[in-house]
Amino acid sequence: MACNVKTWFALVATLSLLANLTPLVFGEPQVSCFFIFGDSLVDNGNNNDLDTTAKANYAPYGVDFPDGPTGRFSNGRNMADIIAELLGFDKYIPPFATASDQEILMGVNYGSGGAGIRDETGSQLGARISLNHQLLNHQTTMSRLALLLGSEEAAADYLSQCLYYVGMGSNDYINNYLVPQYYPTSRMYTPKQYATVLIKQYSQQIKTLYKYGARNVALPGLGLIGCTPAEMATYGTNGSACVDVVNKDVAHFNDELSLLVDELNNNLTDAKFAYVNITEISIGDPSAVGITVTNAACCVPSSTMGKGQCVPNLVPCSNPGNYSFWDAFHPTDTANVFMAAGAYSAMTPLLSVLKLGSDEGTSIL
């Protein structure tokens, strides 16, 4: 389901005024727990101790985050953090790598930089936690919850009331299909065939999560990968604003994901799935939150180790709030506010299903 544009812009306007205000004041969370699966767009520290170049636990990452560099691929918060704020949580959802027993009651963030739907995706970067492995980690969390709550049945009932956000697929293009020097997939499949192969595997993974008790699942599509500074530098734009051929490749995935969400809702009638149209959100007007630079990174991106990520310890631009991109791939805190507002709006049907009170804490007001 696409986001309600009017609601989204109202959220953006509110968030643009509140983005830099601290401390945040929260109401009661709208959901009991929030589980996040994904890649570097939501990773908040799971890759920190892995042998990989896909990590962000060094300056200048985190320059605008209260705890400094934490593993978030941004100058500040990532999308998952801001969605958690909008849901009313008074703390950010903890990474699986460090979550304590009590913390997992509010949910877990399994996101891992470089991870994909396909297990081999991102392997040239080093270690990463693929979606299949994230699902295994969720099984571990389920066992821990069963011990905390007294039984598997109690844990299953608790998990059925949680909200799930599963955002995967970007790396299956950026760190697989679009790098033929490392992977054969672009020689094996046309763009449309590749999207079909990805969605077929993704479908099974989402159904596995359903078997694990997930009943309220947001599935964001992919953003305009061809508009990232990294892809524009690699391919050139031929006078266009972005790399059109890359965006067309990714559009096949989004089309099929939207159809998959319809299929899941038709076949798994005791659950609710919501498609989050990230592309539609991306083409909105970012000036609503003060963004004026959309084609360059704020930090100095590396051309070697962790290509496209910030060069360690170099001074970034002085006005990150005016930039869409922190490094050559990942959004700034301000851009994440913009994207999270649209994602939250698209997730409204899931919150309705969870029978949430409209007077509970619904924003970061």
Tab-separated table of C-alpha atoms in Angstrom:
chain	number	residue	atom	x	y	z
A	1	MET	CA	0.000	0.000	0.000
A	2	ALA	CA	1.403	3.397	-0.917
A	3	CYS	CA	1.710	6.019	1.778
A	4	ASN	CA	-0.959	8.669	2.151
A	5	VAL	CA	0.888	11.654	0.704
A	6	LYS	CA	-1.077	14.288	2.638
A	7	THR	CA	-0.424	12.496	5.943
A	8	TRP	CA	3.202	12.023	5.012
A	9	PHE	CA	3.805	15.726	4.314
A	10	ALA	CA	2.105	16.623	7.598
A	11	LEU	CA	4.510	14.284	9.380
A	12	VAL	CA	7.457	15.704	7.480
A	13	ALA	CA	6.512	19.238	8.459
A	14	THR	CA	6.261	18.258	12.119
A	15	LEU	CA	9.474	16.266	12.071
A	16	SER	CA	11.392	19.043	10.345
A	17	LEU	CA	10.633	21.290	13.318
A	18	LEU	CA	11.429	18.645	15.906
A	19	ALA	CA	14.375	16.815	14.353
A	20	ASN	CA	17.002	18.656	16.399
A	21	LEU	CA	15.103	19.078	19.660
A	22	THR	CA	16.276	17.141	22.728
A	23	PRO	CA	15.393	15.550	24.989
A	24	LEU	CA	12.610	13.713	23.227
A	25	VAL	CA	9.392	13.156	25.158
A	26	PHE	CA	7.525	9.959	24.397
A	27	GLY	CA	4.083	8.606	25.200
A	28	GLU	CA	3.235	4.966	25.637
A	29	PRO	CA	4.586	2.885	22.726
A	30	GLN	CA	1.943	2.104	20.129
A	31	VAL	CA	3.180	-1.480	19.882
A	32	SER	CA	4.567	-3.842	22.485
A	33	CYS	CA	7.637	-4.650	20.444
A	34	PHE	CA	9.319	-3.774	17.167
A	35	PHE	CA	11.561	-6.186	15.242
A	36	ILE	CA	13.777	-4.951	12.416
A	37	PHE	CA	15.440	-7.006	9.679
A	38	GLY	CA	17.595	-5.394	7.029
A	39	ASP	CA	20.913	-4.032	5.853
A	40	SER	CA	23.078	-0.961	6.453
A	41	LEU	CA	20.049	1.328	6.201
A	42	VAL	CA	18.983	0.026	9.629
A	43	ASP	CA	22.168	-1.555	11.062
A	44	ASN	CA	22.860	-0.044	14.486
A	45	GLY	CA	25.939	-1.984	15.512
A	46	ASN	CA	25.555	-5.632	14.523
A	47	ASN	CA	28.572	-5.443	12.197
A	48	ASN	CA	30.889	-3.698	14.654
A	49	ASP	CA	32.766	-6.839	15.690
A	50	LEU	CA	32.641	-8.612	12.328
A	51	ASP	CA	35.592	-8.945	9.960
A	52	THR	CA	34.181	-6.677	7.282
A	53	THR	CA	34.634	-3.314	5.619
A	54	ALA	CA	30.852	-2.852	5.904
A	55	LYS	CA	30.899	-1.208	9.306
A	56	ALA	CA	30.427	2.338	10.535
A	57	ASN	CA	31.748	2.389	14.095
A	58	TYR	CA	34.271	5.159	13.441
A	59	ALA	CA	34.262	8.914	12.948
A	60	PRO	CA	32.830	10.811	11.189
A	61	TYR	CA	29.860	8.407	11.410
A	62	GLY	CA	27.744	9.336	14.416
A	63	VAL	CA	29.037	12.902	14.591
A	64	ASP	CA	25.494	14.095	15.347
A	65	PHE	CA	24.396	11.061	17.389
A	66	PRO	CA	24.428	11.422	21.197
A	67	ASP	CA	26.612	8.312	21.644
A	68	GLY	CA	28.954	9.112	18.755
A	69	PRO	CA	29.882	6.330	16.302
A	70	THR	CA	27.714	3.299	17.102
A	71	GLY	CA	27.682	1.389	13.827
A	72	ARG	CA	24.901	3.429	12.245
A	73	PHE	CA	25.688	4.372	8.636
A	74	SER	CA	24.733	8.012	9.120
A	75	ASN	CA	25.763	11.173	10.906
A	76	GLY	CA	22.884	10.546	13.320
A	77	ARG	CA	19.831	8.307	13.442
A	78	ASN	CA	18.826	5.748	10.857
A	79	MET	CA	15.313	5.079	9.600
A	80	ALA	CA	14.632	2.379	12.179
A	81	ASP	CA	15.521	4.764	15.008
A	82	ILE	CA	13.114	7.430	13.786
A	83	ILE	CA	10.296	4.951	13.177
A	84	ALA	CA	10.823	3.718	16.751
A	85	GLU	CA	10.467	7.326	17.937
A	86	LEU	CA	7.252	7.727	15.966
A	87	LEU	CA	5.941	4.522	17.524
A	88	GLY	CA	6.530	6.044	20.968
A	89	PHE	CA	9.510	4.029	22.217
A	90	ASP	CA	11.646	5.932	24.716
A	91	LYS	CA	14.767	4.006	23.683
A	92	TYR	CA	16.080	2.843	20.325
A	93	ILE	CA	15.580	-0.821	19.480
A	94	PRO	CA	18.802	-2.625	20.523
A	95	PRO	CA	21.042	-4.508	18.084
A	96	PHE	CA	20.939	-8.293	18.309
A	97	ALA	CA	24.687	-8.305	18.996
A	98	THR	CA	24.295	-6.661	22.401
A	99	ALA	CA	20.598	-6.892	23.375
A	100	SER	CA	20.021	-7.995	26.963
A	101	ASP	CA	17.196	-10.300	28.056
A	102	GLN	CA	15.078	-7.412	29.291
A	103	GLU	CA	15.790	-5.327	26.206
A	104	ILE	CA	14.507	-7.967	23.799
A	105	LEU	CA	11.020	-7.453	25.220
A	106	MET	CA	10.886	-4.174	23.263
A	107	GLY	CA	12.218	-5.822	20.110
A	108	VAL	CA	15.509	-6.444	18.368
A	109	ASN	CA	17.303	-4.899	15.400
A	110	TYR	CA	18.964	-7.621	13.292
A	111	GLY	CA	20.136	-5.290	10.486
A	112	SER	CA	23.577	-5.889	9.002
A	113	GLY	CA	25.534	-3.787	6.549
A	114	GLY	CA	26.189	-5.623	3.277
A	115	ALA	CA	23.464	-8.209	3.906
A	116	GLY	CA	21.028	-9.395	1.297
A	117	ILE	CA	18.263	-11.778	0.394
A	118	ARG	CA	20.848	-14.004	-1.277
A	119	ASP	CA	23.450	-15.523	1.025
A	120	GLU	CA	26.408	-14.659	-1.203
A	121	THR	CA	25.451	-10.987	-1.505
A	122	GLY	CA	28.099	-8.666	-0.064
A	123	SER	CA	30.706	-11.395	0.347
A	124	GLN	CA	33.402	-9.211	-1.257
A	125	LEU	CA	33.016	-6.843	1.698
A	126	GLY	CA	33.708	-9.516	4.284
A	127	ALA	CA	31.427	-10.935	6.969
A	128	ARG	CA	27.767	-9.893	7.079
A	129	ILE	CA	24.534	-11.326	8.425
A	130	SER	CA	22.291	-12.371	5.542
A	131	LEU	CA	18.518	-12.428	5.887
A	132	ASN	CA	18.613	-16.198	6.313
A	133	HIS	CA	21.064	-15.756	9.180
A	134	GLN	CA	18.979	-12.937	10.668
A	135	LEU	CA	16.027	-15.324	10.758
A	136	LEU	CA	18.197	-17.810	12.649
A	137	ASN	CA	19.092	-15.059	15.087
A	138	HIS	CA	15.388	-14.376	15.536
A	139	GLN	CA	14.921	-18.010	16.528
A	140	THR	CA	17.465	-17.410	19.276
A	141	THR	CA	15.478	-14.388	20.417
A	142	MET	CA	12.295	-16.464	20.412
A	143	SER	CA	13.938	-19.011	22.725
A	144	ARG	CA	15.104	-16.249	25.056
A	145	LEU	CA	11.596	-14.776	25.126
A	146	ALA	CA	10.101	-18.173	25.958
A	147	LEU	CA	12.363	-18.387	29.010
A	148	LEU	CA	11.507	-14.832	30.058
A	149	LEU	CA	7.753	-15.219	29.601
A	150	GLY	CA	7.483	-18.760	30.940
A	151	SER	CA	6.509	-20.753	27.863
A	152	GLU	CA	6.723	-20.968	24.087
A	153	GLU	CA	2.998	-20.277	23.925
A	154	ALA	CA	3.351	-17.041	25.879
A	155	ALA	CA	6.240	-15.989	23.648
A	156	ALA	CA	4.239	-16.779	20.502
A	157	ASP	CA	1.301	-14.724	21.748
A	158	TYR	CA	3.610	-11.822	22.600
A	159	LEU	CA	5.330	-11.935	19.200
A	160	SER	CA	2.005	-11.915	17.366
A	161	GLN	CA	1.366	-8.431	18.791
A	162	CYS	CA	4.680	-7.018	17.570
A	163	LEU	CA	5.427	-4.911	14.518
A	164	TYR	CA	7.992	-6.223	12.033
A	165	TYR	CA	9.962	-4.174	9.502
A	166	VAL	CA	11.808	-6.195	6.863
A	167	GLY	CA	13.856	-4.123	4.436
A	168	MET	CA	16.073	-6.172	2.153
A	169	GLY	CA	17.219	-6.184	-1.462
A	170	SER	CA	19.418	-3.113	-1.918
A	171	ASN	CA	22.636	-5.072	-1.560
A	172	ASP	CA	21.371	-7.767	-3.900
A	173	TYR	CA	21.820	-5.050	-6.519
A	174	ILE	CA	24.614	-2.810	-5.168
A	175	ASN	CA	26.764	-5.679	-3.906
A	176	ASN	CA	25.739	-8.423	-6.302
A	177	TYR	CA	23.929	-7.763	-9.602
A	178	LEU	CA	25.648	-4.426	-10.301
A	179	VAL	CA	29.196	-5.651	-9.637
A	180	PRO	CA	29.827	-8.306	-12.331
A	181	GLN	CA	33.512	-8.418	-11.427
A	182	TYR	CA	32.460	-10.273	-8.257
A	183	TYR	CA	29.179	-12.008	-9.132
A	184	PRO	CA	27.771	-13.794	-12.212
A	185	THR	CA	24.114	-12.879	-11.623
A	186	SER	CA	23.955	-10.135	-14.272
A	187	ARG	CA	25.197	-12.663	-16.837
A	188	MET	CA	22.771	-15.313	-15.660
A	189	TYR	CA	19.581	-13.227	-15.534
A	190	THR	CA	17.953	-10.290	-17.256
A	191	PRO	CA	16.881	-7.550	-14.808
A	192	LYS	CA	13.312	-8.835	-14.799
A	193	GLN	CA	14.415	-12.452	-14.315
A	194	TYR	CA	16.682	-11.442	-11.449
A	195	ALA	CA	13.848	-9.608	-9.699
A	196	THR	CA	11.687	-12.723	-10.046
A	197	VAL	CA	14.431	-14.917	-8.572
A	198	LEU	CA	14.934	-12.515	-5.664
A	199	ILE	CA	11.234	-12.224	-4.880
A	200	LYS	CA	10.785	-15.996	-4.996
A	201	GLN	CA	13.454	-16.424	-2.331
A	202	TYR	CA	12.218	-13.403	-0.375
A	203	SER	CA	8.714	-14.845	-0.354
A	204	GLN	CA	9.952	-17.998	1.353
A	205	GLN	CA	11.890	-15.960	3.908
A	206	ILE	CA	8.856	-13.810	4.743
A	207	LYS	CA	6.742	-16.953	5.091
A	208	THR	CA	9.362	-18.349	7.469
A	209	LEU	CA	9.000	-15.211	9.574
A	210	TYR	CA	5.236	-15.754	9.506
A	211	LYS	CA	5.785	-19.314	10.776
A	212	TYR	CA	7.786	-17.769	13.603
A	213	GLY	CA	4.715	-15.805	14.645
A	214	ALA	CA	4.973	-12.502	12.777
A	215	ARG	CA	1.495	-11.177	11.991
A	216	ASN	CA	2.100	-7.472	11.273
A	217	VAL	CA	4.844	-6.971	8.705
A	218	ALA	CA	5.985	-3.862	6.821
A	219	LEU	CA	7.879	-4.601	3.608
A	220	PRO	CA	9.626	-1.540	2.160
A	221	GLY	CA	10.574	-1.524	-1.484
A	222	LEU	CA	13.949	-0.345	-2.722
A	223	GLY	CA	14.859	3.293	-3.112
A	224	LEU	CA	16.281	4.986	-6.186
A	225	ILE	CA	19.655	3.263	-6.097
A	226	GLY	CA	20.584	4.943	-9.378
A	227	CYS	CA	20.422	8.304	-7.591
A	228	THR	CA	23.099	7.479	-5.003
A	229	PRO	CA	26.385	9.366	-5.461
A	230	ALA	CA	28.225	6.036	-5.695
A	231	GLU	CA	26.209	4.699	-8.623
A	232	MET	CA	26.266	8.063	-10.410
A	233	ALA	CA	30.057	8.150	-10.092
A	234	THR	CA	30.356	4.567	-11.338
A	235	TYR	CA	28.037	4.751	-14.351
A	236	GLY	CA	27.598	8.418	-15.157
A	237	THR	CA	24.154	9.806	-15.845
A	238	ASN	CA	24.202	10.732	-19.552
A	239	GLY	CA	22.731	14.097	-18.730
A	240	SER	CA	19.958	12.632	-16.602
A	241	ALA	CA	19.549	13.378	-12.900
A	242	CYS	CA	20.310	9.748	-11.984
A	243	VAL	CA	21.463	6.458	-13.506
A	244	ASP	CA	18.195	5.580	-15.217
A	245	VAL	CA	19.153	2.030	-16.181
A	246	VAL	CA	19.855	1.131	-12.537
A	247	ASN	CA	16.552	2.609	-11.381
A	248	LYS	CA	14.749	0.637	-14.096
A	249	ASP	CA	16.426	-2.585	-12.917
A	250	VAL	CA	15.340	-1.923	-9.334
A	251	ALA	CA	11.783	-1.038	-10.410
A	252	HIS	CA	11.254	-4.679	-11.449
A	253	PHE	CA	11.941	-5.734	-7.857
A	254	ASN	CA	9.529	-3.178	-6.442
A	255	ASP	CA	6.773	-4.174	-8.864
A	256	GLU	CA	7.096	-7.809	-7.876
A	257	LEU	CA	7.341	-7.016	-4.169
A	258	SER	CA	4.077	-5.067	-4.344
A	259	LEU	CA	2.419	-8.093	-5.962
A	260	LEU	CA	3.924	-10.357	-3.297
A	261	VAL	CA	2.386	-8.228	-0.543
A	262	ASP	CA	-1.028	-8.604	-2.206
A	263	GLU	CA	-0.505	-12.364	-2.423
A	264	LEU	CA	0.542	-12.640	1.220
A	265	ASN	CA	-2.514	-10.674	2.356
A	266	ASN	CA	-4.785	-12.877	0.259
A	267	ASN	CA	-3.280	-16.178	1.417
A	268	LEU	CA	-2.291	-15.507	5.029
A	269	THR	CA	-5.523	-13.973	6.216
A	270	ASP	CA	-4.653	-13.971	9.937
A	271	ALA	CA	-1.761	-11.609	9.220
A	272	LYS	CA	-1.374	-8.148	7.686
A	273	PHE	CA	1.408	-7.088	5.323
A	274	ALA	CA	1.997	-3.520	4.158
A	275	TYR	CA	4.074	-2.419	1.183
A	276	VAL	CA	6.110	0.715	1.834
A	277	ASN	CA	6.705	2.496	-1.473
A	278	ILE	CA	10.176	3.911	-0.829
A	279	THR	CA	10.488	5.125	-4.434
A	280	GLU	CA	7.338	7.214	-4.101
A	281	ILE	CA	8.652	8.691	-0.866
A	282	SER	CA	12.041	9.355	-2.473
A	283	ILE	CA	10.605	11.488	-5.252
A	284	GLY	CA	8.829	13.779	-2.807
A	285	ASP	CA	10.147	17.264	-2.084
A	286	PRO	CA	13.092	16.958	0.349
A	287	SER	CA	13.234	20.728	0.757
A	288	ALA	CA	10.390	20.190	3.248
A	289	VAL	CA	13.112	19.184	5.713
A	290	GLY	CA	15.751	21.601	4.409
A	291	ILE	CA	17.575	19.291	1.986
A	292	THR	CA	19.086	21.116	-0.976
A	293	VAL	CA	22.021	18.852	-1.987
A	294	THR	CA	20.859	15.502	-3.368
A	295	ASN	CA	23.743	14.320	-5.564
A	296	ALA	CA	26.820	14.407	-3.314
A	297	ALA	CA	28.017	12.944	-0.022
A	298	CYS	CA	28.572	15.114	3.035
A	299	CYS	CA	31.575	13.117	4.235
A	300	VAL	CA	34.566	12.287	2.039
A	301	PRO	CA	33.777	8.884	0.492
A	302	SER	CA	36.526	6.302	0.166
A	303	SER	CA	37.465	4.942	-3.249
A	304	THR	CA	39.203	1.891	-1.811
A	305	MET	CA	38.414	0.168	1.497
A	306	GLY	CA	34.669	0.196	2.101
A	307	LYS	CA	34.207	1.939	-1.248
A	308	GLY	CA	31.650	4.707	-0.927
A	309	GLN	CA	31.851	4.824	2.863
A	310	CYS	CA	33.371	7.749	4.754
A	311	VAL	CA	37.149	7.990	4.931
A	312	PRO	CA	37.938	7.630	8.658
A	313	ASN	CA	38.414	10.796	10.678
A	314	LEU	CA	38.233	13.287	7.809
A	315	VAL	CA	36.123	16.374	8.489
A	316	PRO	CA	32.735	16.179	6.723
A	317	CYS	CA	30.708	19.061	5.321
A	318	SER	CA	29.594	21.682	7.826
A	319	ASN	CA	25.896	21.520	6.921
A	320	PRO	CA	24.761	17.849	6.861
A	321	GLY	CA	21.165	18.945	7.386
A	322	ASN	CA	21.158	20.220	3.805
A	323	TYR	CA	22.384	16.912	2.326
A	324	SER	CA	20.478	13.786	1.330
A	325	PHE	CA	23.541	11.562	1.586
A	326	TRP	CA	26.023	11.218	4.431
A	327	ASP	CA	28.352	8.932	2.460
A	328	ALA	CA	28.015	7.781	-1.150
A	329	PHE	CA	25.211	5.324	-0.300
A	330	HIS	CA	23.548	6.180	2.992
A	331	PRO	CA	21.174	8.966	4.054
A	332	THR	CA	21.855	11.722	6.529
A	333	ASP	CA	19.814	12.011	9.709
A	334	THR	CA	17.701	14.673	7.991
A	335	ALA	CA	17.019	12.460	4.975
A	336	ASN	CA	16.125	9.600	7.314
A	337	VAL	CA	13.532	11.868	8.955
A	338	PHE	CA	12.067	12.494	5.512
A	339	MET	CA	12.004	8.784	4.601
A	340	ALA	CA	10.812	7.548	8.001
A	341	ALA	CA	7.804	9.881	7.927
A	342	GLY	CA	6.636	8.303	4.678
A	343	ALA	CA	7.345	4.782	5.909
A	344	TYR	CA	5.433	5.372	9.131
A	345	SER	CA	2.443	6.662	7.185
A	346	ALA	CA	2.472	3.551	4.987
A	347	MET	CA	2.530	1.355	8.093
A	348	THR	CA	-0.709	2.850	9.456
A	349	PRO	CA	-2.829	-0.169	8.368
A	350	LEU	CA	-0.640	-2.416	10.507
A	351	LEU	CA	-1.070	-0.166	13.526
A	352	SER	CA	-4.838	-0.198	12.992
A	353	VAL	CA	-4.845	-3.985	12.950
A	354	LEU	CA	-2.985	-3.959	16.246
A	355	LYS	CA	-5.955	-1.975	17.667
A	356	LEU	CA	-3.846	0.882	18.910
A	357	GLY	CA	-5.379	3.706	20.845
A	358	SER	CA	-5.171	6.998	18.994
A	359	ASP	CA	-4.492	8.844	22.260
A	360	GLU	CA	-1.360	6.826	23.016
A	361	GLY	CA	2.072	8.293	22.217
A	362	THR	CA	2.176	8.561	18.447
A	363	SER	CA	5.066	10.884	17.717
A	364	ILE	CA	8.199	12.426	19.097
A	365	LEU	CA	6.243	15.420	20.411
